[in-house]
Amino acid sequence: MDRNNSQLLLAKLFCHLPQEYWVPLLPKYDPSFNLGTIFGRQAIEINALLINAGVCNNGSKGISVNRGGWELMRNILDDNICVGDYQRKPYVSNKPPSKWREPCNQFADRARCPIHVQLPKDIVVQLEECARAFDESQTLKQQQREKKQQPQAKKEVKKEQPQNNKKRNNDNNEVTPPPDKKSKPDPIIGSNMYDSIIAKLSMPSKDNSNLSELTYITDVIMKQLNQLHQQLGTGLTLTIVSDEDEEVKDPAVTPTPKKKPLTQREKRILAASCLNPKAPHVITSEWDTTKREYKKSTLNTDKNDLKTFVDCISNKNVHRASKAIVSLLSDKSHAQLKDAVLEELVPTKSLESDKDSIMSDLVIKGMKSIMSHHDSRSQRSEAGEAVMKHVVAASVFHIEKENVSVSNRSIQDFLGVNHRQVESARKIVRDMINNNKQGVKPQRKVRSDYIRPKLKPYVYDFLKDDEYTRLDTSQGLVEVIDPRTGTAVTEHIRIWINVNKDEQRRSFLESTHYQNFQIENDGATAVSIGVWNDVVTEVGQFVVDPIPRSCVDEKISGLQHMMSGLVDVLKTEDTKRELEKFEGIGMSYGESLDVLKTGDAFAMVCSVCCEKKEHPEIHIDKTRPCPKFIPFMCTHGNGACSNCGINKKLAILDELSKLSKDDEKFEVKCWKDSIRSGVNSKGEQNKQRELSSEWWTIEQLVIKFKEQLKICLPHCQEIRWVRHILNTDFTRLPANTLLILTDFAASMCLRAAETKNSSVDAHAVNDNFVCIYNRRTVTLKQSRKRSKIEIFEQDQWEDLTIWTCDVHHFFAETFSKGKKNDHQMHNVCLDALIKHYIAVFNEEVGTPLEHIIIWTDNAPNQYRCRQNFAKIATVAERFLGIKITHRLAVVDNFKGNHDAVGKDPARLIRSLELSGIRSENALKVFVNCHRLEKSREDSEWIKYENENDVALKRKGKYGMDTRTVWYVVEEKEEYEQLKVKYPGRVLLIDCDFVMDTVGKKSIENTSKLHEICSEATHIPAALPSVWPLRLSDLPCNCVHCILDPWNNECELRTWRKTRTFNLTPLGVSPDRGREWVGSGVCMKVQGQVVTGSIVDYSVDKSQQFWKVQFGEISALLNYTQVCQAKAAFNTTLQHN
């Protein structure tokens, strides 16, 4: 049975499964509950079907899932078939189980399907046929393996040929090479003879392994000699005479009949004299040592003549010829000739002594042995591969350096390595010699398509992207390995925004991280689900699925639960049958079901709106793609867009409502007020928003879903927009601007290690401030990689943008959760930081501080209140020349590093408690947390920056440079005591006076407000003072708004609604109130206009009073009265 038929049969089998039960794909996962036990079939039949369908592999370790084949199989499954994973094992279900959304839930309940299904006869027949086909294929494979293991007959009957058994044809002077040699062209004549001579002179050896080859070369030489004599017309024909019978006359030489036959010596002399008749017959014992230059043709002629003469003397016996030459050179009278020969043939002079020769032989044998030792392993380790490459590289180094002509085959045979290793070593050595490189670090060559190691850094960055995961500050820290550096780093636990595994992979494939991976790894293949799961499992240990948590976005959560309810409705058979016929406008049944299945509110919003458009006017960071957003007309236009909308895109839901039945309801989770014990301050019953289950009809569900989706359209758009604006604040941070991200951490529970029964914990407040400034570019140097082998090259440089990041913790006392998490403490801490950074900017940055951008959440009692707005408007009263831009994040969407840093003090206090160091109150928390402090001199980033180290890349945006702890008190006596002991680190909250507005007038509709900016840089002259504020529903950093916030070119001006609000505070700052002491006033007293002066300032019940003296008459004036008196005095001075 082929693969296609097997896949169709498997799909049919899944459709016969009992409904709403998770069943493991492989029988071995659960022997008591699997496809075989349900259908009453043997496990071997199920395994055979899975293997034939390509879903599983049959390896040496047994059957296992083929992830790629399983992915292909899932594409042809019916829509009712659900697929899940538990412990990386695939499970299938016929219809989604209503009780167990995932296999792990069913496994936790230890639930098993009690139903056994009787398969139709045709499916049973096909199963048996599939099993037989599988058995036949396995039998055939076994026979093929046994056949390969049998030795070949040719190797068993191979016969050894005698080394001197040569076939000669005397008629045509052809010489047949030895049978164990391949047919090859004639070698360079005399080359092997020279090698034999050098070997005899240097170190005699009894090794005769190359005798056959030398004999063959000798025959070739004899053949060429006979051809030479024929050309010269001498009539001589030379043959080989055996050494054992030297006196046997050569039958090939035909003497003159009337003359005495020539002896063997005479024949040899005659042959030599024919070559050079002019040569002297008597050689003197003196050698001429004068060096001369000879032509190449002369040397070639001498070489041929000497070769012929040696052949004649030795009867063409190579051993006799070599021994004769060795004897000649060994004679003392020919020492000069010997030295000259050695100088020409062995220029390194490495054979000057027998000791060096023996050592050389031992070293060479050792190199061969270690190569053989490692080459015998079936798979070498990385260390073994390094040894092999180093030895081969060392062996060919001199050959490449001196440009000696030696073939790869010769080196391969000599060392016992393969051709690839020799070629790779020669390439590395040539690169080292040509480029004068010093070091080589070989690595094992990995598969070109092995993308897992290359993919890890990009998946790691993807997992840290706030668009796909978010920080979970309710959990702790975890130590992971950074795949870019290989070092251990500490990461905060993050949570998947989308828990669907397939959607997570899809999000990665559509992200810029995957695009960067493809750009930097040309030709990279698509990331399969198996590769994705493996890489995420290895590098994503700090990312987990959502757990019970607080600060949930109620709007997003409510929409996603309704989407889940609609999926259950659309998957019913009746609904599917009716809606598949729908041909109206908008999305089809399949398209709408695919979007709802994602469980992603942002995907749902995008599906009912027009396509995203690029916004080049806010493209600040040029290293990233141009940002794209849904047109604001689609999300904020209340249906004004004619091309999209909920009713147009989801018209199929109207058709779905027609299928509603009063007696058919579905369970859906939604947020509502739940009653809790107790009453509030107004005497009303306590309630809290909580996720609860409701039973709705289809019509009710559709109506509520549309209402919730309408709420989420602007909500999701604003979340994405505000997040982008925060990123651009980093990118464009000017030199005179301080960026602050702040939030109150959860109240610290100071629980003791030893407690009594029903003990109540003390608490402490921790207000975290993360301050970013001094954006700058640093040039880094780093080593690059060439090819697959790391080679140290010249330094390569790249630019990196970094910021200085300081962390501040402000601790305060509280006896219950939530107290002091208010605007008073926030503004006291903010004023202290402004004062601190005015000095820092002047000393370190060299630019005065002029602008502060503050990002906070949308908490109404802390930041979105009239008291805080009054402090923002009057900042110039406390710090001349400074403006504040306060940006409020979208509700329930301001998790980040400012929350994460608050975990460090809490974890430290818990660990100290267990070690016996108590922190019973906020003051002790402040004292014990001093060990967390970090000065600029302690920062490792400063060292990396000074050294231009590539490790500076790990700093990112939030790499901490300094950490400081502060303590905030309410009592003046406590403040006076502690400020001496901890100078500069203790702050006082002035509870006597809280600045408010006249008539407690506040800004209207603050729930839509996201930006509040102070306009005044100096104190207004008029009294009472009026301070202007610039308000915007949406923040913007486009090129137009940066230059002029009141411009008319901004594309978002319709939705930003920038406006002015004149705020009149009821009072002045305490410092300014004290400055008024001594100033003149004028007012009517007993019907007469009199002048006087202010003599004292006081505060009583949050109201400011000034004591005024008119001669002997004194009066106590409030803020409004003293403003009128000062204004009248100024008017009187002008008239006079």
mmCIF file of N, CA, C and O in Angstrom, residues 485-538:
data_model
loop_
_atom_site.group_PDB
_atom_site.id
_atom_site.type_symbol
_atom_site.label_atom_id
_atom_site.label_comp_id
_atom_site.label_asym_id
_atom_site.label_seq_id
_atom_site.Cartn_x
_atom_site.Cartn_y
_atom_site.Cartn_z
ATOM 1 N N THR A 485 26.327 34.732 23.092
ATOM 2 C CA THR A 485 27.613 34.811 23.791
ATOM 3 C C THR A 485 28.006 33.516 24.473
ATOM 4 O O THR A 485 29.181 33.325 24.796
ATOM 5 N N GLY A 486 27.043 32.627 24.710
ATOM 6 C CA GLY A 486 27.339 31.388 25.408
ATOM 7 C C GLY A 486 27.517 31.553 26.904
ATOM 8 O O GLY A 486 27.923 30.615 27.588
ATOM 9 N N THR A 487 27.218 32.731 27.447
ATOM 10 C CA THR A 487 27.382 32.991 28.872
ATOM 11 C C THR A 487 26.030 32.906 29.579
ATOM 12 O O THR A 487 24.969 33.078 28.966
ATOM 13 N N ALA A 488 26.082 32.663 30.881
ATOM 14 C CA ALA A 488 24.861 32.574 31.685
ATOM 15 C C ALA A 488 24.370 33.982 32.025
ATOM 16 O O ALA A 488 25.140 34.827 32.482
ATOM 17 N N VAL A 489 23.109 34.245 31.781
ATOM 18 C CA VAL A 489 22.491 35.535 32.085
ATOM 19 C C VAL A 489 21.202 35.273 32.851
ATOM 20 O O VAL A 489 20.632 34.187 32.807
ATOM 21 N N THR A 490 20.755 36.292 33.557
ATOM 22 C CA THR A 490 19.524 36.196 34.348
ATOM 23 C C THR A 490 18.402 36.910 33.608
ATOM 24 O O THR A 490 18.543 38.074 33.237
ATOM 25 N N GLU A 491 17.312 36.197 33.384
ATOM 26 C CA GLU A 491 16.154 36.759 32.686
ATOM 27 C C GLU A 491 14.927 36.662 33.589
ATOM 28 O O GLU A 491 14.787 35.725 34.367
ATOM 29 N N HIS A 492 14.063 37.660 33.457
ATOM 30 C CA HIS A 492 12.781 37.603 34.158
ATOM 31 C C HIS A 492 11.836 36.655 33.426
ATOM 32 O O HIS A 492 11.864 36.560 32.198
ATOM 33 N N ILE A 493 11.033 35.968 34.182
ATOM 34 C CA ILE A 493 10.047 35.074 33.583
ATOM 35 C C ILE A 493 9.099 35.885 32.704
ATOM 36 O O ILE A 493 8.624 36.945 33.102
ATOM 37 N N ARG A 494 8.850 35.363 31.505
ATOM 38 C CA ARG A 494 7.932 36.010 30.577
ATOM 39 C C ARG A 494 6.787 35.048 30.255
ATOM 40 O O ARG A 494 6.900 33.845 30.464
ATOM 41 N N ILE A 495 5.697 35.594 29.745
ATOM 42 C CA ILE A 495 4.488 34.822 29.476
ATOM 43 C C ILE A 495 4.129 34.984 28.002
ATOM 44 O O ILE A 495 4.205 36.085 27.449
ATOM 45 N N TRP A 496 3.750 33.852 27.391
ATOM 46 C CA TRP A 496 3.278 33.903 26.010
ATOM 47 C C TRP A 496 2.005 34.731 25.929
ATOM 48 O O TRP A 496 1.081 34.548 26.725
ATOM 49 N N ILE A 497 1.947 35.618 24.965
ATOM 50 C CA ILE A 497 0.701 36.337 24.709
ATOM 51 C C ILE A 497 -0.293 35.427 24.013
ATOM 52 O O ILE A 497 -1.493 35.460 24.279
ATOM 53 N N ASN A 498 0.206 34.581 23.131
ATOM 54 C CA ASN A 498 -0.624 33.599 22.437
ATOM 55 C C ASN A 498 -0.135 32.214 22.827
ATOM 56 O O ASN A 498 1.019 31.863 22.582
ATOM 57 N N VAL A 499 -0.997 31.412 23.430
ATOM 58 C CA VAL A 499 -0.565 30.113 23.955
ATOM 59 C C VAL A 499 -0.644 29.011 22.917
ATOM 60 O O VAL A 499 -0.172 27.900 23.161
ATOM 61 N N ASN A 500 -1.217 29.267 21.755
ATOM 62 C CA ASN A 500 -1.321 28.249 20.710
ATOM 63 C C ASN A 500 0.057 28.023 20.089
ATOM 64 O O ASN A 500 0.686 28.949 19.586
ATOM 65 N N LYS A 501 0.542 26.773 20.129
ATOM 66 C CA LYS A 501 1.895 26.471 19.665
ATOM 67 C C LYS A 501 2.061 26.770 18.176
ATOM 68 O O LYS A 501 3.086 27.315 17.753
ATOM 69 N N ASP A 502 1.090 26.397 17.379
ATOM 70 C CA ASP A 502 1.193 26.660 15.943
ATOM 71 C C ASP A 502 1.195 28.160 15.656
ATOM 72 O O ASP A 502 1.921 28.631 14.778
ATOM 73 N N GLU A 503 0.388 28.898 16.413
ATOM 74 C CA GLU A 503 0.337 30.344 16.197
ATOM 75 C C GLU A 503 1.627 31.006 16.658
ATOM 76 O O GLU A 503 2.046 32.030 16.099
ATOM 77 N N GLN A 504 2.261 30.466 17.671
ATOM 78 C CA GLN A 504 3.553 31.011 18.100
ATOM 79 C C GLN A 504 4.583 30.886 16.985
ATOM 80 O O GLN A 504 5.330 31.826 16.696
ATOM 81 N N ARG A 505 4.615 29.704 16.364
ATOM 82 C CA ARG A 505 5.551 29.508 15.242
ATOM 83 C C ARG A 505 5.189 30.410 14.069
ATOM 84 O O ARG A 505 6.077 30.999 13.437
ATOM 85 N N ARG A 506 3.910 30.537 13.786
ATOM 86 C CA ARG A 506 3.492 31.414 12.693
ATOM 87 C C ARG A 506 3.886 32.862 12.962
ATOM 88 O O ARG A 506 4.342 33.578 12.061
ATOM 89 N N SER A 507 3.734 33.304 14.204
ATOM 90 C CA SER A 507 4.124 34.668 14.554
ATOM 91 C C SER A 507 5.620 34.888 14.337
ATOM 92 O O SER A 507 6.040 35.954 13.885
ATOM 93 N N PHE A 508 6.416 33.883 14.658
ATOM 94 C CA PHE A 508 7.864 34.005 14.435
ATOM 95 C C PHE A 508 8.190 34.109 12.947
ATOM 96 O O PHE A 508 9.016 34.922 12.531
ATOM 97 N N LEU A 509 7.532 33.274 12.137
ATOM 98 C CA LEU A 509 7.803 33.289 10.698
ATOM 99 C C LEU A 509 7.379 34.607 10.053
ATOM 100 O O LEU A 509 7.895 34.959 8.987
ATOM 101 N N GLU A 510 6.463 35.340 10.676
ATOM 102 C CA GLU A 510 6.020 36.619 10.140
ATOM 103 C C GLU A 510 6.717 37.796 10.795
ATOM 104 O O GLU A 510 6.424 38.949 10.455
ATOM 105 N N SER A 511 7.638 37.544 11.716
ATOM 106 C CA SER A 511 8.294 38.621 12.458
ATOM 107 C C SER A 511 9.557 39.088 11.750
ATOM 108 O O SER A 511 10.083 38.428 10.846
ATOM 109 N N THR A 512 10.061 40.236 12.185
ATOM 110 C CA THR A 512 11.325 40.758 11.650
ATOM 111 C C THR A 512 12.509 39.909 12.105
ATOM 112 O O THR A 512 13.549 39.921 11.442
ATOM 113 N N HIS A 513 12.365 39.186 13.194
ATOM 114 C CA HIS A 513 13.460 38.327 13.660
ATOM 115 C C HIS A 513 13.729 37.218 12.641
ATOM 116 O O HIS A 513 14.897 36.892 12.359
ATOM 117 N N TYR A 514 12.674 36.640 12.096
ATOM 118 C CA TYR A 514 12.864 35.595 11.082
ATOM 119 C C TYR A 514 13.402 36.189 9.777
ATOM 120 O O TYR A 514 14.202 35.567 9.086
ATOM 121 N N GLN A 515 12.977 37.395 9.450
ATOM 122 C CA GLN A 515 13.514 38.060 8.260
ATOM 123 C C GLN A 515 15.008 38.309 8.406
ATOM 124 O O GLN A 515 15.781 38.096 7.461
ATOM 125 N N ASN A 516 15.441 38.721 9.591
ATOM 126 C CA ASN A 516 16.879 38.910 9.828
ATOM 127 C C ASN A 516 17.631 37.593 9.734
ATOM 128 O O ASN A 516 18.761 37.536 9.231
ATOM 129 N N PHE A 517 17.016 36.529 10.218
ATOM 130 C CA PHE A 517 17.647 35.208 10.119
ATOM 131 C C PHE A 517 17.848 34.802 8.663
ATOM 132 O O PHE A 517 18.891 34.278 8.287
ATOM 133 N N GLN A 518 16.858 35.044 7.811
ATOM 134 C CA GLN A 518 16.981 34.693 6.406
ATOM 135 C C GLN A 518 18.013 35.559 5.699
ATOM 136 O O GLN A 518 18.740 35.081 4.826
ATOM 137 N N ILE A 519 18.084 36.836 6.086
ATOM 138 C CA ILE A 519 19.055 37.730 5.448
ATOM 139 C C ILE A 519 20.481 37.326 5.794
ATOM 140 O O ILE A 519 21.369 37.272 4.934
ATOM 141 N N GLU A 520 20.727 37.011 7.056
ATOM 142 C CA GLU A 520 22.081 36.687 7.502
ATOM 143 C C GLU A 520 22.458 35.236 7.254
ATOM 144 O O GLU A 520 23.610 34.856 7.427
ATOM 145 N N ASN A 521 21.495 34.397 6.879
ATOM 146 C CA ASN A 521 21.769 32.995 6.545
ATOM 147 C C ASN A 521 21.123 32.708 5.193
ATOM 148 O O ASN A 521 20.018 32.176 5.120
ATOM 149 N N ASP A 522 21.820 33.107 4.150
ATOM 150 C CA ASP A 522 21.281 33.002 2.802
ATOM 151 C C ASP A 522 20.956 31.545 2.487
ATOM 152 O O ASP A 522 21.772 30.648 2.680
ATOM 153 N N GLY A 523 19.760 31.339 1.972
ATOM 154 C CA GLY A 523 19.362 29.994 1.596
ATOM 155 C C GLY A 523 18.794 29.174 2.732
ATOM 156 O O GLY A 523 18.600 27.967 2.584
ATOM 157 N N ALA A 524 18.526 29.792 3.884
ATOM 158 C CA ALA A 524 17.987 29.034 5.022
ATOM 159 C C ALA A 524 16.589 28.523 4.692
ATOM 160 O O ALA A 524 15.772 29.219 4.094
ATOM 161 N N THR A 525 16.340 27.290 5.072
ATOM 162 C CA THR A 525 15.050 26.670 4.788
ATOM 163 C C THR A 525 14.020 27.109 5.811
ATOM 164 O O THR A 525 14.333 27.725 6.825
ATOM 165 N N ALA A 526 12.765 26.760 5.528
ATOM 166 C CA ALA A 526 11.684 27.102 6.447
ATOM 167 C C ALA A 526 11.842 26.332 7.758
ATOM 168 O O ALA A 526 12.410 25.241 7.800
ATOM 169 N N VAL A 527 11.345 26.925 8.826
ATOM 170 C CA VAL A 527 11.465 26.333 10.158
ATOM 171 C C VAL A 527 10.269 25.418 10.374
ATOM 172 O O VAL A 527 9.130 25.884 10.465
ATOM 173 N N SER A 528 10.522 24.134 10.471
ATOM 174 C CA SER A 528 9.442 23.182 10.699
ATOM 175 C C SER A 528 8.993 23.231 12.151
ATOM 176 O O SER A 528 9.676 23.790 13.015
ATOM 177 N N ILE A 529 7.863 22.613 12.422
ATOM 178 C CA ILE A 529 7.346 22.610 13.787
ATOM 179 C C ILE A 529 8.269 21.839 14.712
ATOM 180 O O ILE A 529 8.423 22.193 15.886
ATOM 181 N N GLY A 530 8.940 20.796 14.186
ATOM 182 C CA GLY A 530 9.887 20.046 15.022
ATOM 183 C C GLY A 530 11.091 20.873 15.407
ATOM 184 O O GLY A 530 11.513 20.891 16.571
ATOM 185 N N VAL A 531 11.664 21.579 14.415
ATOM 186 C CA VAL A 531 12.814 22.451 14.701
ATOM 187 C C VAL A 531 12.397 23.561 15.659
ATOM 188 O O VAL A 531 13.118 23.891 16.612
ATOM 189 N N TRP A 532 11.222 24.138 15.433
ATOM 190 C CA TRP A 532 10.747 25.226 16.301
ATOM 191 C C TRP A 532 10.607 24.746 17.745
ATOM 192 O O TRP A 532 11.066 25.413 18.676
ATOM 193 N N ASN A 533 9.996 23.593 17.940
ATOM 194 C CA ASN A 533 9.811 23.086 19.302
ATOM 195 C C ASN A 533 11.153 22.802 19.970
ATOM 196 O O ASN A 533 11.334 23.081 21.164
ATOM 197 N N ASP A 534 12.096 22.238 19.224
ATOM 198 C CA ASP A 534 13.403 21.922 19.807
ATOM 199 C C ASP A 534 14.133 23.188 20.234
ATOM 200 O O ASP A 534 14.707 23.256 21.329
ATOM 201 N N VAL A 535 14.132 24.207 19.376
ATOM 202 C CA VAL A 535 14.865 25.438 19.683
ATOM 203 C C VAL A 535 14.203 26.186 20.832
ATOM 204 O O VAL A 535 14.882 26.678 21.745
ATOM 205 N N VAL A 536 12.876 26.267 20.819
ATOM 206 C CA VAL A 536 12.171 26.974 21.898
ATOM 207 C C VAL A 536 12.372 26.254 23.224
ATOM 208 O O VAL A 536 12.550 26.900 24.268
ATOM 209 N N THR A 537 12.376 24.935 23.201
ATOM 210 C CA THR A 537 12.605 24.183 24.436
ATOM 211 C C THR A 537 13.981 24.465 25.009
ATOM 212 O O THR A 537 14.154 24.538 26.233
ATOM 213 N N GLU A 538 14.969 24.664 24.138
ATOM 214 C CA GLU A 538 16.341 24.856 24.607
ATOM 215 C C GLU A 538 16.615 26.279 25.072
ATOM 216 O O GLU A 538 17.224 26.482 26.121
#
